[in-house]
Each structure stands twice: as structure tokens, then as C-alpha cells.
mmCIF file of C-alpha atoms in Angstrom:
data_model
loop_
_atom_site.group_PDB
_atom_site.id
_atom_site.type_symbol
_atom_site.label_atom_id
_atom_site.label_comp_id
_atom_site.label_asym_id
_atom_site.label_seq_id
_atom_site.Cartn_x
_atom_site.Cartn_y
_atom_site.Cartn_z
ATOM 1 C CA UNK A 21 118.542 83.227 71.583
ATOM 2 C CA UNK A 22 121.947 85.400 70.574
ATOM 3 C CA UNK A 23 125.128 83.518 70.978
ATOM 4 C CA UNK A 24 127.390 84.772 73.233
ATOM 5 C CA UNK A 25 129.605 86.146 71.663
ATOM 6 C CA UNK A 26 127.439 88.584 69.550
ATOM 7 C CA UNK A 27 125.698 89.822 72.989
ATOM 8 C CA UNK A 28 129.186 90.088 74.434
ATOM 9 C CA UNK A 29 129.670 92.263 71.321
ATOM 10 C CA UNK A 30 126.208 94.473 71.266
ATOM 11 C CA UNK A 31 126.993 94.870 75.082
ATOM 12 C CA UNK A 32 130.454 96.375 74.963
ATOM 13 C CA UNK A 33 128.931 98.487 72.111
ATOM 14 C CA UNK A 34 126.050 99.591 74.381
ATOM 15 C CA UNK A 35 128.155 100.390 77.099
ATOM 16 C CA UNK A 36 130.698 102.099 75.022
ATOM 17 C CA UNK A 37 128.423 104.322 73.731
ATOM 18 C CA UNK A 38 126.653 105.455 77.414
ATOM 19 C CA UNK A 39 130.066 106.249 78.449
ATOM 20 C CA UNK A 40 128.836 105.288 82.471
ATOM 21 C CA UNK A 41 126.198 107.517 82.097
ATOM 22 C CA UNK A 42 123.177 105.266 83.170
ATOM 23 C CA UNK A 43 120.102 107.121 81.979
ATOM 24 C CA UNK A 44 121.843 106.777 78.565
ATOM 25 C CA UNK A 45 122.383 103.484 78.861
ATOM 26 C CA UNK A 46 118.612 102.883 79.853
ATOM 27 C CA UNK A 47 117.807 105.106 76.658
ATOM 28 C CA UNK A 48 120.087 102.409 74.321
ATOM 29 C CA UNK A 49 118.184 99.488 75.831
ATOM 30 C CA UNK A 50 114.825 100.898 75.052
ATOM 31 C CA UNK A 51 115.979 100.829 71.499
ATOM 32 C CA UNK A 52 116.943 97.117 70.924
ATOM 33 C CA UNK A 53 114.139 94.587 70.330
ATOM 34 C CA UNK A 54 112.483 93.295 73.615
ATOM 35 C CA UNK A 55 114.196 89.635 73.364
ATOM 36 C CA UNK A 56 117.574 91.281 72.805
ATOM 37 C CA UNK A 57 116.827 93.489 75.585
ATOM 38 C CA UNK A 58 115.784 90.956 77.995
ATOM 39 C CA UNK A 59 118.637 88.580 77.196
ATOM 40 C CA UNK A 60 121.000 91.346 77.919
ATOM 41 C CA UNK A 61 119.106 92.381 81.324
ATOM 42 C CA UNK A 62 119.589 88.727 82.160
ATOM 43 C CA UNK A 63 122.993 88.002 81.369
ATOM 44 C CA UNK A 64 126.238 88.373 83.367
ATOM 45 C CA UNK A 65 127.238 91.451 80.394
ATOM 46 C CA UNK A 66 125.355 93.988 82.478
ATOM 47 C CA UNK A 67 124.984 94.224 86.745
ATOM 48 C CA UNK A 68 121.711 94.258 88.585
ATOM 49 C CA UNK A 69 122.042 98.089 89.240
ATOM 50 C CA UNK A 70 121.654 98.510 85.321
ATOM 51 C CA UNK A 71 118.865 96.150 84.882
ATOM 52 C CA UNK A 72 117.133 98.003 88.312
ATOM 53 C CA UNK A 73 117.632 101.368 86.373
ATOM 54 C CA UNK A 74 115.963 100.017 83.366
ATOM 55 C CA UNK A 75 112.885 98.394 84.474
ATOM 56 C CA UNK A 76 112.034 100.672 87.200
ATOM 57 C CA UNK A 77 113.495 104.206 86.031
ATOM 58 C CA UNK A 78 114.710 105.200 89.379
ATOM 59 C CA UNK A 79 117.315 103.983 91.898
ATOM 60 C CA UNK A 80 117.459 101.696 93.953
ATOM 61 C CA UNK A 81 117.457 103.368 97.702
ATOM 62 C CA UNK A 82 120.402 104.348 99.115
ATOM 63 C CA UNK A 83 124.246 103.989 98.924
ATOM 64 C CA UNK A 84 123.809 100.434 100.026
ATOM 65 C CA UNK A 85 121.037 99.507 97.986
ATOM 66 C CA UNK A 86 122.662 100.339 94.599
ATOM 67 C CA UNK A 87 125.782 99.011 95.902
ATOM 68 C CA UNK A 88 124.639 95.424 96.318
ATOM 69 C CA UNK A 89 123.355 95.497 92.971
ATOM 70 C CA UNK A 90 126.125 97.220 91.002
ATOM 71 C CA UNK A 91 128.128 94.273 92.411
ATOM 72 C CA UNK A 92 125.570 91.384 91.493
ATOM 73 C CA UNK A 93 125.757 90.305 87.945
ATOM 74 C CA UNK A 94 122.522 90.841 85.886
ATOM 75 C CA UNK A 95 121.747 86.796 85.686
ATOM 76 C CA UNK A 96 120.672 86.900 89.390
ATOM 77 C CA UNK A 97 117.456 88.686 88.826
ATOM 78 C CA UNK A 98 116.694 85.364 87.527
ATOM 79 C CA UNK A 99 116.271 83.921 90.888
ATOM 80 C CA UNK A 100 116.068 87.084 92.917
ATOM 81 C CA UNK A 101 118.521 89.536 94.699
ATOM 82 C CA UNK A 102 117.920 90.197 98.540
ATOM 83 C CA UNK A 103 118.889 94.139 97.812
ATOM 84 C CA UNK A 104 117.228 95.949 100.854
ATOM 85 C CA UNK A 105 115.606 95.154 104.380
ATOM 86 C CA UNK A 106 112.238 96.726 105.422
ATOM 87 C CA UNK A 107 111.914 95.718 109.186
ATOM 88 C CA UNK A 108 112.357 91.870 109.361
ATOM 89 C CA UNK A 109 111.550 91.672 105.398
ATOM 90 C CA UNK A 110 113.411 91.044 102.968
ATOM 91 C CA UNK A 111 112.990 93.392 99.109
ATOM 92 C CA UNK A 112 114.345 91.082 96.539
ATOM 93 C CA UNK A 113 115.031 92.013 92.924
ATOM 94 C CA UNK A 114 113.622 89.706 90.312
ATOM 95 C CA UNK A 115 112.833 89.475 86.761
ATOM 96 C CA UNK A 116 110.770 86.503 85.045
ATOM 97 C CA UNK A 117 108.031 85.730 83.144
ATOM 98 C CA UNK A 118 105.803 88.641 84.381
ATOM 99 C CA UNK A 119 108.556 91.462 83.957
ATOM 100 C CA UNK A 120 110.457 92.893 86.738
ATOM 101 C CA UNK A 121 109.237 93.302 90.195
ATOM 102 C CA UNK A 122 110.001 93.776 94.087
ATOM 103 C CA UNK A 123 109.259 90.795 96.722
ATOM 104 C CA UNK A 124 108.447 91.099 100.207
ATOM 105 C CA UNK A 125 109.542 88.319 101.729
ATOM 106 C CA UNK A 126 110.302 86.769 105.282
ATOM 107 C CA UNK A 127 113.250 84.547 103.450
ATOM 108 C CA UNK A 128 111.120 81.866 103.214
ATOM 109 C CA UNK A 129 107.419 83.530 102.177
ATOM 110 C CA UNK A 130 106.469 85.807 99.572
ATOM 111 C CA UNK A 131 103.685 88.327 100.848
ATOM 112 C CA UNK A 132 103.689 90.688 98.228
ATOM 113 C CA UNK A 133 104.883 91.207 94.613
ATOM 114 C CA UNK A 134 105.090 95.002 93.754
ATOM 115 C CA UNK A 135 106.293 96.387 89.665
ATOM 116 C CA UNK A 136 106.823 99.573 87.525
ATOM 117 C CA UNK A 137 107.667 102.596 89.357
ATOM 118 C CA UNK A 138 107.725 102.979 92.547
ATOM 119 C CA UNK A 139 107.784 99.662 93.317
ATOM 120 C CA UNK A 140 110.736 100.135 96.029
ATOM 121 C CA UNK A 141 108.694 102.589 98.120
ATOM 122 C CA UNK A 142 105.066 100.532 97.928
ATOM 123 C CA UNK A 143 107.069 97.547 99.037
ATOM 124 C CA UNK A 144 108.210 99.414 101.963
ATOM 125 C CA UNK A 145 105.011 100.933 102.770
ATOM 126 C CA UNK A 146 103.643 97.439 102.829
ATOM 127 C CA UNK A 147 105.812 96.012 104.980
ATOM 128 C CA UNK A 148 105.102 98.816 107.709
ATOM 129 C CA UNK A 149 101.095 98.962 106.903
ATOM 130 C CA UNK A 150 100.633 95.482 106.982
ATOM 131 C CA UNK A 151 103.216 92.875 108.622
ATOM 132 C CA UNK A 152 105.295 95.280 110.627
#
């Protein structure tokens, strides 16, 4: 585990260096080691928004979508951001052990678990194929 201060450090370089140009940023990522990486996608350095960009390579949804997660810090993946509604359902943003994925949930039940890319859309399609 990096202390702090050093992944304060590598993240202010990181972010330096994409000059708020996301797919760049994305691009940096892919070239630190995966613990590095993961800490950083984890931490309250980077928001949800970036760590959604990384592990799924596309945005979010909409205006409101991204939104929600640009203003979430990273560390909440950790326990899962409610980030967009399919019907009744809840999609919430998580990353643990298994990676990254998408949860369709009912706020207290967890139907589905969808990950890579795409996941966003074959959440939704779920909801309205199966529970909706």
C-alpha cells in the first residue's frame, strides 16, 4: 500500500499531465502497475467519473449521470454509487474484489451484476426485459 502522500504526489502528476482531457488520463492509468492503479481508482485523489471512464471506456449516460459521479469522490465505488435510475431500479457504481461493475438493485436487493463495456446499457436492458 503507497502512503499518502506519494499517491497524492503520482496523482497531481497524472492529472497534470492529462491536462482535463479524460481519455488521456485513462491512457496514464493503464500505464501504472495494477495495485497503484487500483489504489488511485479507490482513493479520494480522483472522482467516480474518472474511475467510470477507466474501467468501462465510455460514459456514464447522460448530463446527470456523469454529473453525480464527477462530484462523488473515487473511495465510494468502494461501497457503491446510486448513479442512474432504470424504472424503480437503482444502477450503482462499484468496484471490489471482482473489478468494476453495474448493480441493479431495488435499494435493498441486488438482481443483477453487469461489467466491462457496456455494462450501463445491459443493466438497463435488464431492468426493462426482466423486472420492469
Amino acid at each position: 500500500m503507497t502512503d499518502y502522500p506519494t499517491l497524492a504526489e503520482i496523482a497531481d502528476r497524472l492529472l497534470e499531465q492529462a491536462d482535463e482531457d479524460d481519455e488521456k488520463l485513462v491512457r496514464l492509468l493503464d500505464d501504472l502497475s495494477d495495485d497503484l492503479r487500483l489504489e488511485l481508482l479507490t482513493s479520494d485523489l480522483l472522482n467516480a467519473y474518472q474511475a467510470y471512464l477507466y474501467f468501462f471506456r465510455e460514459e456514464p449516460g447522460g448530463e446527470l449521470q456523469a454529473e453525480r459521479l464527477m462530484l462523488t469522490p473515487a473511495s465510494e465505488t468502494l461501497r457503491g454509487i446510486l448513479f442512474d435510475e432504470a424504472d424503480v431500479f437503482e444502477l450503482v457504481f462499484s468496484v471490489g474484489e471482482g473489478g468494476a461493475g453495474i448493480e441493479v438493485s431495488d435499494g435493498e436487493k441486488t438482481y443483477e451484476r453487469f461489467t466491462g463495456k457496456g455494462a450501463r446499457e445491459r443493466a438497463v436492458d435488464y431492468v426493462y426485459e426482466n423486472l420492469a
